[in-house]
Amino acid sequence: MLVDTSLLNGANWTLGPDLAYASITGPNPETTCHAGRSLSLGWTYRTKDRRWLMLMMLDEGRYWEPTCRALGLLDLIEPYADEVVRQAAWPEICNELADAIGSLGCDELASRLVTENCIFSFVASPPEVVADPAVVANGYLMPHPSHPPLRLAAAPAQFDNELPEIRRPGPDKGQHSREVLAEVGYSLAEIEALIDSGAVLAGPDH
């Protein structure tokens, strides 16, 4: 048996409730992230158009000058070229980066950062994840069998290249009350008496 997993599938599973909500409501509520007070090129910053930009350059020395050029912060290159000096000033540097990134929109930032070969990503909103081509093609969000617009996260593993699916919905309230009570020894008359009294909730008798 072939078993495969992916980071994207694992993230979908972790955020399953948010993605299910987004699949039926559309736009997601406002989210919050906070500029860091540690590694300045390994944190998340707010853009001018209110998106979140994640920088992920853990080798800060290598990417320091290219990132400063991309963000127009040329006056920071030389003063903070030394690693020890830079680390001591991380809070101040984060503020400078936050101001620069906050003055630019996603398109402009992407163009500048790509030109300088920086490592970054814009944080995808739940509605964007629901519509993501990789998520859709791999079946990471499954349609609910009785309410197809609702998407539910698949378990973070797939077997023998088969797309996951939900074969049937969960039971309605009281749907199996009669069957369960019958299995533990109640007679039909006793079951109906319990239901009529309100002690037991049951669905239609099929």
mmCIF file of C-alpha atoms in Angstrom:
data_model
loop_
_atom_site.group_PDB
_atom_site.id
_atom_site.type_symbol
_atom_site.label_atom_id
_atom_site.label_comp_id
_atom_site.label_asym_id
_atom_site.label_seq_id
_atom_site.Cartn_x
_atom_site.Cartn_y
_atom_site.Cartn_z
ATOM 1 C CA MET A 1 0.000 0.000 0.000
ATOM 2 C CA LEU A 2 1.259 3.461 -0.928
ATOM 3 C CA VAL A 3 0.760 6.084 1.785
ATOM 4 C CA ASP A 4 1.500 9.719 1.039
ATOM 5 C CA THR A 5 1.164 12.943 2.984
ATOM 6 C CA SER A 6 1.905 16.592 2.308
ATOM 7 C CA LEU A 7 2.489 19.737 4.320
ATOM 8 C CA LEU A 8 -0.435 21.369 2.514
ATOM 9 C CA ASN A 9 -2.769 18.528 3.470
ATOM 10 C CA GLY A 10 -1.571 18.649 7.075
ATOM 11 C CA ALA A 11 -2.189 22.398 7.223
ATOM 12 C CA ASN A 12 -5.685 21.933 5.793
ATOM 13 C CA TRP A 13 -6.426 19.309 8.435
ATOM 14 C CA THR A 14 -5.206 21.603 11.211
ATOM 15 C CA LEU A 15 -7.315 24.502 9.924
ATOM 16 C CA GLY A 16 -10.315 22.347 9.009
ATOM 17 C CA PRO A 17 -12.928 24.310 11.016
ATOM 18 C CA ASP A 18 -11.793 27.645 9.544
ATOM 19 C CA LEU A 19 -11.858 26.255 6.009
ATOM 20 C CA ALA A 20 -15.285 24.658 6.496
ATOM 21 C CA TYR A 21 -16.624 27.989 7.718
ATOM 22 C CA ALA A 22 -15.054 29.830 4.787
ATOM 23 C CA SER A 23 -16.502 27.348 2.277
ATOM 24 C CA ILE A 24 -20.054 28.345 3.184
ATOM 25 C CA THR A 25 -19.628 31.985 4.231
ATOM 26 C CA GLY A 26 -17.052 33.336 1.777
ATOM 27 C CA PRO A 27 -14.897 36.224 3.069
ATOM 28 C CA ASN A 28 -13.048 35.421 6.228
ATOM 29 C CA PRO A 29 -13.066 37.547 9.397
ATOM 30 C CA GLU A 30 -10.142 39.815 10.128
ATOM 31 C CA THR A 31 -7.046 37.927 11.218
ATOM 32 C CA THR A 32 -4.162 39.190 13.281
ATOM 33 C CA CYS A 33 -0.419 38.702 13.155
ATOM 34 C CA HIS A 34 2.236 40.717 14.896
ATOM 35 C CA ALA A 35 5.567 41.982 13.690
ATOM 36 C CA GLY A 36 8.353 40.177 15.452
ATOM 37 C CA ARG A 37 10.878 41.292 17.960
ATOM 38 C CA SER A 38 13.326 38.562 16.972
ATOM 39 C CA LEU A 39 14.668 37.442 13.581
ATOM 40 C CA SER A 40 13.695 40.369 11.382
ATOM 41 C CA LEU A 41 13.743 38.432 8.105
ATOM 42 C CA GLY A 42 11.746 35.531 9.536
ATOM 43 C CA TRP A 43 8.503 37.200 10.541
ATOM 44 C CA THR A 44 5.124 38.345 9.214
ATOM 45 C CA TYR A 45 4.252 41.927 8.311
ATOM 46 C CA ARG A 46 1.114 43.769 7.213
ATOM 47 C CA THR A 47 1.050 45.177 3.662
ATOM 48 C CA LYS A 48 -0.544 48.399 2.443
ATOM 49 C CA ASP A 49 -3.502 46.467 1.001
ATOM 50 C CA ARG A 50 -4.054 44.711 4.343
ATOM 51 C CA ARG A 51 -2.562 41.337 3.482
ATOM 52 C CA TRP A 52 0.088 39.535 5.468
ATOM 53 C CA LEU A 53 3.562 39.046 4.030
ATOM 54 C CA MET A 54 5.713 36.315 5.581
ATOM 55 C CA LEU A 55 9.466 36.672 5.186
ATOM 56 C CA MET A 56 11.330 33.398 5.659
ATOM 57 C CA MET A 57 15.044 34.070 5.298
ATOM 58 C CA LEU A 58 16.650 32.358 8.272
ATOM 59 C CA ASP A 59 20.116 32.982 6.839
ATOM 60 C CA GLU A 60 19.761 36.666 7.605
ATOM 61 C CA GLY A 61 23.326 37.569 6.724
ATOM 62 C CA ARG A 62 22.931 36.222 3.192
ATOM 63 C CA TYR A 63 19.623 37.999 2.527
ATOM 64 C CA TRP A 64 20.124 41.181 4.500
ATOM 65 C CA GLU A 65 21.375 43.392 1.666
ATOM 66 C CA PRO A 66 18.982 42.020 -1.021
ATOM 67 C CA THR A 67 15.982 42.522 1.274
ATOM 68 C CA CYS A 68 17.025 46.058 2.132
ATOM 69 C CA ARG A 69 17.395 46.832 -1.572
ATOM 70 C CA ALA A 70 13.997 45.324 -2.334
ATOM 71 C CA LEU A 71 12.293 47.412 0.342
ATOM 72 C CA GLY A 72 14.156 50.620 -0.427
ATOM 73 C CA LEU A 73 15.971 50.601 2.913
ATOM 74 C CA LEU A 74 19.436 51.260 1.555
ATOM 75 C CA ASP A 75 20.423 53.297 4.609
ATOM 76 C CA LEU A 76 20.123 50.169 6.771
ATOM 77 C CA ILE A 77 22.551 48.006 4.800
ATOM 78 C CA GLU A 78 25.884 49.199 6.159
ATOM 79 C CA PRO A 79 24.902 50.079 9.774
ATOM 80 C CA TYR A 80 23.505 46.588 10.336
ATOM 81 C CA ALA A 81 25.803 44.527 8.108
ATOM 82 C CA ASP A 82 27.432 42.946 11.167
ATOM 83 C CA GLU A 83 25.442 40.047 12.614
ATOM 84 C CA VAL A 84 26.017 40.995 16.265
ATOM 85 C CA VAL A 85 24.996 44.603 15.686
ATOM 86 C CA ARG A 86 21.976 43.491 13.669
ATOM 87 C CA GLN A 87 20.732 41.053 16.306
ATOM 88 C CA ALA A 88 20.991 43.658 19.041
ATOM 89 C CA ALA A 89 18.825 45.984 16.949
ATOM 90 C CA TRP A 90 16.163 43.459 15.856
ATOM 91 C CA PRO A 91 13.244 45.365 17.486
ATOM 92 C CA GLU A 92 14.176 48.600 15.721
ATOM 93 C CA ILE A 93 14.832 46.797 12.425
ATOM 94 C CA CYS A 94 11.438 45.066 12.609
ATOM 95 C CA ASN A 95 9.792 48.459 12.973
ATOM 96 C CA GLU A 96 11.662 49.755 9.913
ATOM 97 C CA LEU A 97 10.644 46.698 7.886
ATOM 98 C CA ALA A 98 7.048 46.996 9.064
ATOM 99 C CA ASP A 99 6.879 50.626 7.954
ATOM 100 C CA ALA A 100 8.413 49.879 4.552
ATOM 101 C CA ILE A 101 6.224 46.835 3.880
ATOM 102 C CA GLY A 102 3.173 48.682 5.171
ATOM 103 C CA SER A 103 3.670 51.366 2.532
ATOM 104 C CA LEU A 104 3.579 48.892 -0.394
ATOM 105 C CA GLY A 105 0.904 46.669 -1.907
ATOM 106 C CA CYS A 106 1.231 42.953 -2.628
ATOM 107 C CA ASP A 107 1.977 43.310 -6.342
ATOM 108 C CA GLU A 108 4.753 45.821 -5.809
ATOM 109 C CA LEU A 109 6.251 43.829 -2.942
ATOM 110 C CA ALA A 110 6.191 40.592 -4.917
ATOM 111 C CA SER A 111 7.913 42.215 -7.878
ATOM 112 C CA ARG A 112 10.659 43.735 -5.729
ATOM 113 C CA LEU A 113 11.297 40.653 -3.592
ATOM 114 C CA VAL A 114 11.373 38.278 -6.568
ATOM 115 C CA THR A 115 13.865 40.544 -8.332
ATOM 116 C CA GLU A 116 16.204 40.232 -5.334
ATOM 117 C CA ASN A 117 15.615 36.453 -4.955
ATOM 118 C CA CYS A 118 14.145 36.859 -1.481
ATOM 119 C CA ILE A 119 12.186 34.058 0.201
ATOM 120 C CA PHE A 120 8.646 35.115 1.076
ATOM 121 C CA SER A 121 4.986 34.251 0.787
ATOM 122 C CA PHE A 122 1.680 36.016 1.227
ATOM 123 C CA VAL A 123 -0.522 34.375 3.835
ATOM 124 C CA ALA A 124 -3.507 32.796 2.078
ATOM 125 C CA SER A 125 -6.960 33.501 3.483
ATOM 126 C CA PRO A 126 -9.309 30.550 4.143
ATOM 127 C CA PRO A 127 -11.429 31.307 1.018
ATOM 128 C CA GLU A 128 -8.242 31.310 -1.067
ATOM 129 C CA VAL A 129 -7.232 27.933 0.356
ATOM 130 C CA VAL A 130 -10.687 26.487 -0.392
ATOM 131 C CA ALA A 131 -10.263 27.504 -4.053
ATOM 132 C CA ASP A 132 -6.547 26.647 -4.295
ATOM 133 C CA PRO A 133 -5.901 24.446 -7.388
ATOM 134 C CA ALA A 134 -3.628 22.057 -5.457
ATOM 135 C CA VAL A 135 -6.180 21.664 -2.662
ATOM 136 C CA VAL A 136 -8.993 21.017 -5.139
ATOM 137 C CA ALA A 137 -7.039 18.631 -7.394
ATOM 138 C CA ASN A 138 -5.787 16.522 -4.478
ATOM 139 C CA GLY A 139 -9.157 16.293 -2.736
ATOM 140 C CA TYR A 140 -7.857 17.827 0.482
ATOM 141 C CA LEU A 141 -11.284 19.406 1.137
ATOM 142 C CA MET A 142 -14.189 17.018 0.597
ATOM 143 C CA PRO A 143 -17.743 18.097 -0.283
ATOM 144 C CA HIS A 144 -20.330 17.211 2.331
ATOM 145 C CA PRO A 145 -22.621 14.515 0.864
ATOM 146 C CA SER A 146 -25.877 16.262 1.775
ATOM 147 C CA HIS A 147 -24.660 19.865 1.584
ATOM 148 C CA PRO A 148 -22.066 20.028 -1.240
ATOM 149 C CA PRO A 149 -21.030 23.699 -0.770
ATOM 150 C CA LEU A 150 -19.637 22.741 2.630
ATOM 151 C CA ARG A 151 -16.063 21.471 2.418
ATOM 152 C CA LEU A 152 -14.578 19.269 5.126
ATOM 153 C CA ALA A 153 -10.871 18.628 5.588
ATOM 154 C CA ALA A 154 -9.618 15.184 4.626
ATOM 155 C CA ALA A 155 -7.333 13.260 6.960
ATOM 156 C CA PRO A 156 -3.688 14.231 6.327
ATOM 157 C CA ALA A 157 -2.789 11.000 4.532
ATOM 158 C CA GLN A 158 -3.888 9.325 1.298
ATOM 159 C CA PHE A 159 -3.718 5.650 0.382
ATOM 160 C CA ASP A 160 -2.903 4.135 -3.019
ATOM 161 C CA ASN A 161 -3.471 7.478 -4.769
ATOM 162 C CA GLU A 162 -7.211 7.408 -4.075
ATOM 163 C CA LEU A 163 -8.938 10.717 -3.438
ATOM 164 C CA PRO A 164 -10.749 10.723 -0.076
ATOM 165 C CA GLU A 165 -14.510 11.034 0.075
ATOM 166 C CA ILE A 166 -17.319 11.153 2.610
ATOM 167 C CA ARG A 167 -19.644 8.245 1.828
ATOM 168 C CA ARG A 168 -22.536 9.407 3.995
ATOM 169 C CA PRO A 169 -23.349 12.293 6.337
ATOM 170 C CA GLY A 170 -23.471 12.040 10.098
ATOM 171 C CA PRO A 171 -26.798 10.982 11.629
ATOM 172 C CA ASP A 172 -29.514 13.516 12.330
ATOM 173 C CA LYS A 173 -30.614 14.103 15.908
ATOM 174 C CA GLY A 174 -32.371 11.017 17.139
ATOM 175 C CA GLN A 175 -32.110 9.273 13.777
ATOM 176 C CA HIS A 176 -31.096 5.920 15.300
ATOM 177 C CA SER A 177 -32.796 6.161 18.706
ATOM 178 C CA ARG A 178 -35.260 3.371 17.943
ATOM 179 C CA GLU A 179 -32.564 1.019 16.664
ATOM 180 C CA VAL A 180 -30.279 1.651 19.632
ATOM 181 C CA LEU A 181 -33.037 1.139 22.203
ATOM 182 C CA ALA A 182 -34.185 -2.022 20.443
ATOM 183 C CA GLU A 183 -30.658 -3.412 20.505
ATOM 184 C CA VAL A 184 -30.431 -2.996 24.295
ATOM 185 C CA GLY A 185 -33.727 -4.818 24.846
ATOM 186 C CA TYR A 186 -36.548 -2.276 24.843
ATOM 187 C CA SER A 187 -39.778 -3.387 23.223
ATOM 188 C CA LEU A 188 -41.434 -1.356 20.469
ATOM 189 C CA ALA A 189 -44.173 -0.222 22.854
ATOM 190 C CA GLU A 190 -41.629 0.867 25.473
ATOM 191 C CA ILE A 191 -39.612 2.772 22.889
ATOM 192 C CA GLU A 192 -42.647 4.638 21.578
ATOM 193 C CA ALA A 193 -43.705 5.460 25.139
ATOM 194 C CA LEU A 194 -40.281 6.963 25.861
ATOM 195 C CA ILE A 195 -40.468 9.014 22.672
ATOM 196 C CA ASP A 196 -44.034 10.194 23.358
ATOM 197 C CA SER A 197 -43.059 11.280 26.866
ATOM 198 C CA GLY A 198 -40.175 13.374 25.533
ATOM 199 C CA ALA A 199 -37.574 11.338 27.395
ATOM 200 C CA VAL A 200 -36.062 10.213 24.086
ATOM 201 C CA LEU A 201 -35.563 12.236 20.928
ATOM 202 C CA ALA A 202 -36.206 10.289 17.763
ATOM 203 C CA GLY A 203 -36.489 11.012 14.068
ATOM 204 C CA PRO A 204 -39.280 9.782 11.792
ATOM 205 C CA ASP A 205 -39.981 6.065 12.013
ATOM 206 C CA HIS A 206 -38.746 4.546 8.756
#
